[in-house]
PDB file of N, CA, C and O in Angstrom:
ATOM      1  N   MET S 230      62.974   6.882   9.538  1.00 64.00           N
ATOM      2  CA  MET S 230      63.448   6.657  10.374  1.00 64.00           C
ATOM      3  C   MET S 230      62.689   8.111  11.368  1.00 64.00           C
ATOM      4  O   MET S 230      62.260   7.468  12.588  1.00 64.00           O
ATOM      5  N   PRO S 231      62.544   9.268  10.494  1.00 73.00           N
ATOM      6  CA  PRO S 231      61.388  10.097  11.400  1.00 73.00           C
ATOM      7  C   PRO S 231      60.342   9.936  11.449  1.00 73.00           C
ATOM      8  O   PRO S 231      59.369   9.909  12.419  1.00 73.00           O
ATOM      9  N   LEU S 232      59.251   8.694  10.573  1.00 84.00           N
ATOM     10  CA  LEU S 232      58.277   8.491  10.638  1.00 84.00           C
ATOM     11  C   LEU S 232      57.956   7.312  12.317  1.00 84.00           C
ATOM     12  O   LEU S 232      56.426   6.917  12.538  1.00 84.00           O
ATOM     13  N   LEU S 233      59.395   6.550  12.401  1.00 86.00           N
ATOM     14  CA  LEU S 233      59.480   5.760  13.357  1.00 86.00           C
ATOM     15  C   LEU S 233      58.182   5.893  15.155  1.00 86.00           C
ATOM     16  O   LEU S 233      57.705   5.469  15.276  1.00 86.00           O
ATOM     17  N   LYS S 234      59.281   7.604  14.828  1.00 85.00           N
ATOM     18  CA  LYS S 234      58.346   7.988  16.474  1.00 85.00           C
ATOM     19  C   LYS S 234      57.207   8.030  16.569  1.00 85.00           C
ATOM     20  O   LYS S 234      56.277   7.627  17.228  1.00 85.00           O
ATOM     21  N   PRO S 235      56.322   8.566  15.352  1.00 86.00           N
ATOM     22  CA  PRO S 235      54.560   8.820  15.016  1.00 86.00           C
ATOM     23  C   PRO S 235      54.021   7.185  15.661  1.00 86.00           C
ATOM     24  O   PRO S 235      53.117   6.908  16.196  1.00 86.00           O
ATOM     25  N   VAL S 236      54.709   6.336  14.675  1.00 88.00           N
ATOM     26  CA  VAL S 236      54.070   4.683  14.622  1.00 88.00           C
ATOM     27  C   VAL S 236      53.967   4.303  15.936  1.00 88.00           C
ATOM     28  O   VAL S 236      53.009   3.662  16.227  1.00 88.00           O
ATOM     29  N   VAL S 237      54.855   4.201  16.205  1.00 88.00           N
ATOM     30  CA  VAL S 237      55.220   4.069  17.387  1.00 88.00           C
ATOM     31  C   VAL S 237      53.963   4.391  19.096  1.00 88.00           C
ATOM     32  O   VAL S 237      53.863   3.721  19.582  1.00 88.00           O
ATOM     33  N   SER S 238      54.451   5.715  19.036  1.00 88.00           N
ATOM     34  CA  SER S 238      53.251   6.119  19.914  1.00 88.00           C
ATOM     35  C   SER S 238      52.395   5.619  19.460  1.00 88.00           C
ATOM     36  O   SER S 238      51.238   5.782  20.770  1.00 88.00           O
ATOM     37  N   ALA S 239      51.795   6.044  18.098  1.00 88.00           N
ATOM     38  CA  ALA S 239      50.356   5.953  17.932  1.00 88.00           C
ATOM     39  C   ALA S 239      50.009   3.781  18.005  1.00 88.00           C
ATOM     40  O   ALA S 239      48.946   3.708  18.849  1.00 88.00           O
ATOM     41  N   GLY S 240      50.630   2.913  17.498  1.00 89.00           N
ATOM     42  CA  GLY S 240      50.768   1.885  18.785  1.00 89.00           C
ATOM     43  C   GLY S 240      50.374   1.664  20.074  1.00 89.00           C
ATOM     44  O   GLY S 240      50.024   0.851  20.288  1.00 89.00           O
ATOM     45  N   LEU S 241      51.407   2.438  20.744  1.00 87.00           N
ATOM     46  CA  LEU S 241      51.377   2.678  22.386  1.00 87.00           C
ATOM     47  C   LEU S 241      50.507   3.036  22.524  1.00 87.00           C
ATOM     48  O   LEU S 241      49.741   2.632  23.578  1.00 87.00           O
ATOM     49  N   LEU S 242      49.680   3.869  22.196  1.00 89.00           N
ATOM     50  CA  LEU S 242      48.767   4.314  22.685  1.00 89.00           C
ATOM     51  C   LEU S 242      46.926   3.373  22.095  1.00 89.00           C
ATOM     52  O   LEU S 242      46.134   3.731  23.043  1.00 89.00           O
ATOM     53  N   ALA S 243      47.017   2.946  20.900  1.00 88.00           N
ATOM     54  CA  ALA S 243      45.971   2.080  20.482  1.00 88.00           C
ATOM     55  C   ALA S 243      46.045   1.025  21.312  1.00 88.00           C
ATOM     56  O   ALA S 243      45.291   0.330  22.151  1.00 88.00           O
ATOM     57  N   LEU S 244      47.206   0.610  21.744  1.00 86.00           N
ATOM     58  CA  LEU S 244      47.317  -1.032  23.242  1.00 86.00           C
ATOM     59  C   LEU S 244      46.783  -0.367  24.243  1.00 86.00           C
ATOM     60  O   LEU S 244      46.092  -1.342  24.925  1.00 86.00           O
ATOM     61  N   MET S 245      47.373   0.897  25.062  1.00 84.00           N
ATOM     62  CA  MET S 245      46.526   1.236  26.147  1.00 84.00           C
ATOM     63  C   MET S 245      45.143   1.573  25.812  1.00 84.00           C
ATOM     64  O   MET S 245      44.322   1.239  26.681  1.00 84.00           O
ATOM     65  N   LEU S 246      44.514   1.834  24.568  1.00 83.00           N
ATOM     66  CA  LEU S 246      42.732   2.078  24.773  1.00 83.00           C
ATOM     67  C   LEU S 246      42.853   0.810  24.824  1.00 83.00           C
ATOM     68  O   LEU S 246      41.119   0.421  25.077  1.00 83.00           O
ATOM     69  N   ALA S 247      42.984  -0.223  23.953  1.00 82.00           N
ATOM     70  CA  ALA S 247      42.490  -1.508  24.111  1.00 82.00           C
ATOM     71  C   ALA S 247      42.335  -2.438  25.065  1.00 82.00           C
ATOM     72  O   ALA S 247      41.229  -2.993  25.590  1.00 82.00           O
ATOM     73  N   ALA S 248      43.176  -1.882  26.470  1.00 79.00           N
ATOM     74  CA  ALA S 248      43.278  -2.699  27.158  1.00 79.00           C
ATOM     75  C   ALA S 248      41.998  -1.924  28.383  1.00 79.00           C
ATOM     76  O   ALA S 248      42.402  -2.513  29.377  1.00 79.00           O
ATOM     77  N   CYS S 249      42.047  -1.081  27.879  1.00 77.00           N
ATOM     78  CA  CYS S 249      41.278  -0.274  29.253  1.00 77.00           C
ATOM     79  C   CYS S 249      39.630  -0.687  28.746  1.00 77.00           C
ATOM     80  O   CYS S 249      38.606   0.028  29.630  1.00 77.00           O
ATOM     81  N   SER S 250      39.725  -0.971  27.394  1.00 70.00           N
ATOM     82  CA  SER S 250      37.952  -0.896  27.089  1.00 70.00           C
ATOM     83  C   SER S 250      37.337  -2.580  27.459  1.00 70.00           C
ATOM     84  O   SER S 250      36.383  -3.066  26.391  1.00 70.00           O
ATOM     85  N   THR S 251      38.631  -3.480  27.891  1.00 70.00           N
ATOM     86  CA  THR S 251      38.149  -4.902  28.318  1.00 70.00           C
ATOM     87  C   THR S 251      36.822  -4.836  29.236  1.00 70.00           C
ATOM     88  O   THR S 251      36.699  -3.960  30.171  1.00 70.00           O
ATOM     89  N   ALA S 252      36.128  -5.634  29.224  1.00 74.00           N
ATOM     90  CA  ALA S 252      34.777  -5.893  29.480  1.00 74.00           C
ATOM     91  C   ALA S 252      34.805  -6.374  31.199  1.00 74.00           C
ATOM     92  O   ALA S 252      35.889  -7.606  31.251  1.00 74.00           O
ATOM     93  N   PRO S 253      34.118  -6.082  31.641  1.00 75.00           N
ATOM     94  CA  PRO S 253      34.744  -6.516  33.670  1.00 75.00           C
ATOM     95  C   PRO S 253      34.217  -8.355  33.152  1.00 75.00           C
ATOM     96  O   PRO S 253      33.373  -8.816  32.745  1.00 75.00           O
ATOM     97  N   ALA S 254      34.758  -8.747  34.460  1.00 78.00           N
ATOM     98  CA  ALA S 254      34.011 -10.177  34.430  1.00 78.00           C
ATOM     99  C   ALA S 254      33.070 -10.365  34.900  1.00 78.00           C
ATOM    100  O   ALA S 254      32.554  -9.317  35.538  1.00 78.00           O
ATOM    101  N   ALA S 255      32.311 -11.308  34.350  1.00 79.00           N
ATOM    102  CA  ALA S 255      31.199 -11.912  34.521  1.00 79.00           C
ATOM    103  C   ALA S 255      30.772 -12.097  36.213  1.00 79.00           C
ATOM    104  O   ALA S 255      31.817 -12.971  36.762  1.00 79.00           O
ATOM    105  N   PRO S 256      29.905 -11.751  37.107  1.00 80.00           N
ATOM    106  CA  PRO S 256      29.751 -12.828  38.187  1.00 80.00           C
ATOM    107  C   PRO S 256      29.731 -14.206  38.624  1.00 80.00           C
ATOM    108  O   PRO S 256      29.400 -14.383  37.947  1.00 80.00           O
ATOM    109  N   ALA S 257      30.521 -14.703  39.698  1.00 81.00           N
ATOM    110  CA  ALA S 257      30.271 -15.697  39.268  1.00 81.00           C
ATOM    111  C   ALA S 257      28.593 -16.298  39.685  1.00 81.00           C
ATOM    112  O   ALA S 257      28.020 -15.714  40.332  1.00 81.00           O
ATOM    113  N   LEU S 258      28.250 -17.074  39.435  1.00 82.00           N
ATOM    114  CA  LEU S 258      26.977 -18.134  39.269  1.00 82.00           C
ATOM    115  C   LEU S 258      27.011 -18.743  40.880  1.00 82.00           C
ATOM    116  O   LEU S 258      27.866 -19.795  41.626  1.00 82.00           O
ATOM    117  N   ASP S 259      26.193 -17.827  42.180  1.00 74.00           N
ATOM    118  CA  ASP S 259      25.483 -18.629  43.054  1.00 74.00           C
ATOM    119  C   ASP S 259      25.203 -19.820  42.982  1.00 74.00           C
ATOM    120  O   ASP S 259      23.982 -20.669  42.106  1.00 74.00           O
ATOM    121  N   PRO S 260      25.206 -21.130  43.284  1.00 80.00           N
ATOM    122  CA  PRO S 260      25.306 -22.119  43.285  1.00 80.00           C
ATOM    123  C   PRO S 260      23.775 -22.511  44.435  1.00 80.00           C
ATOM    124  O   PRO S 260      23.249 -23.736  43.699  1.00 80.00           O
ATOM    125  N   VAL S 261      24.003 -21.895  45.070  1.00 83.00           N
ATOM    126  CA  VAL S 261      22.549 -22.038  46.178  1.00 83.00           C
ATOM    127  C   VAL S 261      21.878 -20.981  46.014  1.00 83.00           C
ATOM    128  O   VAL S 261      21.801 -19.998  45.895  1.00 83.00           O
ATOM    129  N   PRO S 262      20.579 -21.537  45.445  1.00 79.00           N
ATOM    130  CA  PRO S 262      19.188 -20.333  45.352  1.00 79.00           C
ATOM    131  C   PRO S 262      18.943 -19.790  46.613  1.00 79.00           C
ATOM    132  O   PRO S 262      19.266 -20.665  47.700  1.00 79.00           O
ATOM    133  N   PRO S 263      18.413 -18.932  46.552  1.00 81.00           N
ATOM    134  CA  PRO S 263      18.184 -18.197  47.772  1.00 81.00           C
ATOM    135  C   PRO S 263      16.835 -19.031  48.685  1.00 81.00           C
ATOM    136  O   PRO S 263      15.947 -19.445  47.699  1.00 81.00           O
ATOM    137  N   PRO S 264      16.772 -18.878  49.407  1.00 85.00           N
ATOM    138  CA  PRO S 264      15.768 -19.501  50.189  1.00 85.00           C
ATOM    139  C   PRO S 264      14.263 -18.811  49.674  1.00 85.00           C
ATOM    140  O   PRO S 264      14.424 -17.306  49.787  1.00 85.00           O
ATOM    141  N   ALA S 265      13.224 -19.721  49.557  1.00 81.00           N
ATOM    142  CA  ALA S 265      11.983 -18.678  49.573  1.00 81.00           C
ATOM    143  C   ALA S 265      11.328 -17.968  50.566  1.00 81.00           C
ATOM    144  O   ALA S 265      11.736 -18.632  51.829  1.00 81.00           O
ATOM    145  N   ARG S 266      10.752 -16.978  49.850  1.00 83.00           N
ATOM    146  CA  ARG S 266       9.940 -16.049  50.949  1.00 83.00           C
ATOM    147  C   ARG S 266       9.162 -16.847  51.348  1.00 83.00           C
ATOM    148  O   ARG S 266       8.198 -17.220  50.847  1.00 83.00           O
ATOM    149  N   ARG S 267       8.198 -16.551  52.703  1.00 82.00           N
ATOM    150  CA  ARG S 267       7.072 -17.011  53.556  1.00 82.00           C
ATOM    151  C   ARG S 267       6.022 -15.927  52.816  1.00 82.00           C
ATOM    152  O   ARG S 267       6.230 -15.108  52.714  1.00 82.00           O
ATOM    153  N   PRO S 268       5.455 -16.312  52.573  1.00 77.00           N
ATOM    154  CA  PRO S 268       3.945 -15.940  51.725  1.00 77.00           C
ATOM    155  C   PRO S 268       3.408 -14.921  53.149  1.00 77.00           C
ATOM    156  O   PRO S 268       2.816 -15.291  54.208  1.00 77.00           O
ATOM    157  N   ASP S 269       3.061 -13.873  52.919  1.00 83.00           N
ATOM    158  CA  ASP S 269       2.523 -12.610  53.766  1.00 83.00           C
ATOM    159  C   ASP S 269       0.737 -12.720  54.111  1.00 83.00           C
ATOM    160  O   ASP S 269       0.155 -13.349  53.466  1.00 83.00           O
ATOM    161  N   ALA S 270       0.354 -12.404  55.235  1.00 84.00           N
ATOM    162  CA  ALA S 270      -1.160 -12.736  54.987  1.00 84.00           C
ATOM    163  C   ALA S 270      -1.807 -12.246  54.239  1.00 84.00           C
ATOM    164  O   ALA S 270      -2.633 -12.694  53.930  1.00 84.00           O
ATOM    165  N   LYS S 271      -1.822 -11.159  53.344  1.00 85.00           N
ATOM    166  CA  LYS S 271      -2.341 -10.365  52.293  1.00 85.00           C
ATOM    167  C   LYS S 271      -2.240 -12.346  51.308  1.00 85.00           C
ATOM    168  O   LYS S 271      -3.312 -12.196  50.467  1.00 85.00           O
ATOM    169  N   THR S 272      -1.404 -12.265  50.658  1.00 81.00           N
ATOM    170  CA  THR S 272      -1.028 -13.958  49.744  1.00 81.00           C
ATOM    171  C   THR S 272      -2.058 -14.883  50.355  1.00 81.00           C
ATOM    172  O   THR S 272      -2.430 -15.578  49.593  1.00 81.00           O
ATOM    173  N   GLN S 273      -2.026 -15.176  51.604  1.00 82.00           N
ATOM    174  CA  GLN S 273      -2.163 -16.082  52.641  1.00 82.00           C
ATOM    175  C   GLN S 273      -3.993 -16.113  52.083  1.00 82.00           C
ATOM    176  O   GLN S 273      -4.790 -17.198  52.138  1.00 82.00           O
ATOM    177  N   LEU S 274      -4.578 -14.881  52.302  1.00 82.00           N
ATOM    178  CA  LEU S 274      -5.667 -14.492  52.209  1.00 82.00           C
ATOM    179  C   LEU S 274      -6.640 -14.671  50.742  1.00 82.00           C
ATOM    180  O   LEU S 274      -7.887 -15.047  50.533  1.00 82.00           O
ATOM    181  N   GLU S 275      -5.627 -14.087  49.720  1.00 84.00           N
ATOM    182  CA  GLU S 275      -5.976 -14.649  48.430  1.00 84.00           C
ATOM    183  C   GLU S 275      -5.977 -15.512  48.000  1.00 84.00           C
ATOM    184  O   GLU S 275      -6.840 -16.434  47.014  1.00 84.00           O
ATOM    185  N   TYR S 276      -5.037 -16.668  47.886  1.00 82.00           N
ATOM    186  CA  TYR S 276      -4.714 -17.974  47.437  1.00 82.00           C
ATOM    187  C   TYR S 276      -5.089 -18.922  48.968  1.00 82.00           C
ATOM    188  O   TYR S 276      -4.218 -20.328  48.032  1.00 82.00           O
ATOM    189  N   GLY S 277      -4.787 -18.658  49.436  1.00 82.00           N
ATOM    190  CA  GLY S 277      -4.920 -19.816  50.518  1.00 82.00           C
ATOM    191  C   GLY S 277      -3.488 -20.143  51.376  1.00 82.00           C
ATOM    192  O   GLY S 277      -2.894 -19.578  50.810  1.00 82.00           O
ATOM    193  N   ASN S 278      -3.160 -21.237  52.271  1.00 78.00           N
ATOM    194  CA  ASN S 278      -2.242 -21.449  53.066  1.00 78.00           C
ATOM    195  C   ASN S 278      -1.821 -21.938  51.800  1.00 78.00           C
ATOM    196  O   ASN S 278      -1.708 -23.002  50.907  1.00 78.00           O
ATOM    197  N   PRO S 279       0.038 -22.053  52.046  1.00 71.00           N
ATOM    198  CA  PRO S 279       0.301 -22.588  50.531  1.00 71.00           C
ATOM    199  C   PRO S 279       0.806 -24.408  51.131  1.00 71.00           C
ATOM    200  O   PRO S 279       0.511 -24.372  52.898  1.00 71.00           O
ATOM    201  N   PRO S 280       0.793 -24.873  50.321  1.00 74.00           N
ATOM    202  CA  PRO S 280       1.172 -26.719  50.715  1.00 74.00           C
ATOM    203  C   PRO S 280       2.097 -26.608  51.201  1.00 74.00           C
ATOM    204  O   PRO S 280       3.565 -26.163  51.691  1.00 74.00           O
ATOM    205  N   PRO S 281       2.766 -28.052  52.595  1.00 76.00           N
ATOM    206  CA  PRO S 281       3.833 -27.708  53.630  1.00 76.00           C
ATOM    207  C   PRO S 281       5.201 -28.441  52.607  1.00 76.00           C
ATOM    208  O   PRO S 281       4.963 -28.342  51.765  1.00 76.00           O
ATOM    209  N   PRO S 282       5.975 -27.481  53.130  1.00 75.00           N
ATOM    210  CA  PRO S 282       7.578 -27.911  52.256  1.00 75.00           C
ATOM    211  C   PRO S 282       7.175 -29.275  52.053  1.00 75.00           C
ATOM    212  O   PRO S 282       7.519 -30.039  52.909  1.00 75.00           O
ATOM    213  N   PRO S 283       8.480 -30.263  50.879  1.00 79.00           N
ATOM    214  CA  PRO S 283       8.701 -31.637  50.903  1.00 79.00           C
ATOM    215  C   PRO S 283       9.582 -31.625  51.924  1.00 79.00           C
ATOM    216  O   PRO S 283      10.346 -30.940  52.629  1.00 79.00           O
ATOM    217  N   PRO S 284       9.914 -32.961  52.328  1.00 83.00           N
ATOM    218  CA  PRO S 284      10.220 -33.622  53.161  1.00 83.00           C
ATOM    219  C   PRO S 284      12.104 -33.594  52.550  1.00 83.00           C
ATOM    220  O   PRO S 284      11.859 -33.157  51.512  1.00 83.00           O
ATOM    221  N   GLY S 285      12.770 -33.536  53.763  1.00 75.00           N
ATOM    222  CA  GLY S 285      14.390 -33.289  53.232  1.00 75.00           C
ATOM    223  C   GLY S 285      14.744 -34.329  52.937  1.00 75.00           C
ATOM    224  O   GLY S 285      13.904 -35.720  52.845  1.00 75.00           O
ATOM    225  N   ARG S 286      16.131 -34.676  52.544  1.00 70.00           N
ATOM    226  CA  ARG S 286      15.896 -35.526  50.982  1.00 70.00           C
ATOM    227  C   ARG S 286      16.957 -36.801  52.215  1.00 70.00           C
ATOM    228  O   ARG S 286      17.272 -38.176  51.505  1.00 70.00           O
ATOM    229  N   TYR S 287      17.272 -36.727  53.543  1.00 62.00           N
ATOM    230  CA  TYR S 287      17.834 -37.112  54.189  1.00 62.00           C
ATOM    231  C   TYR S 287      17.068 -37.689  55.901  1.00 62.00           C
ATOM    232  O   TYR S 287      16.650 -36.935  56.091  1.00 62.00           O
TER     233      TYR S 287
END
């Protein structure tokens, strides 16, 4: 019986360390991509004007 106390203490310590070592949850994926950036003046000079955006779906 005198060995029971250190074994239980070591088990509780191991459980506490295991609970603290879990990885944080991954961020949720955003289903909507960010809007496209407008080309600046330097990009327009180097590559020309971009093509017009595609027509809307509806």
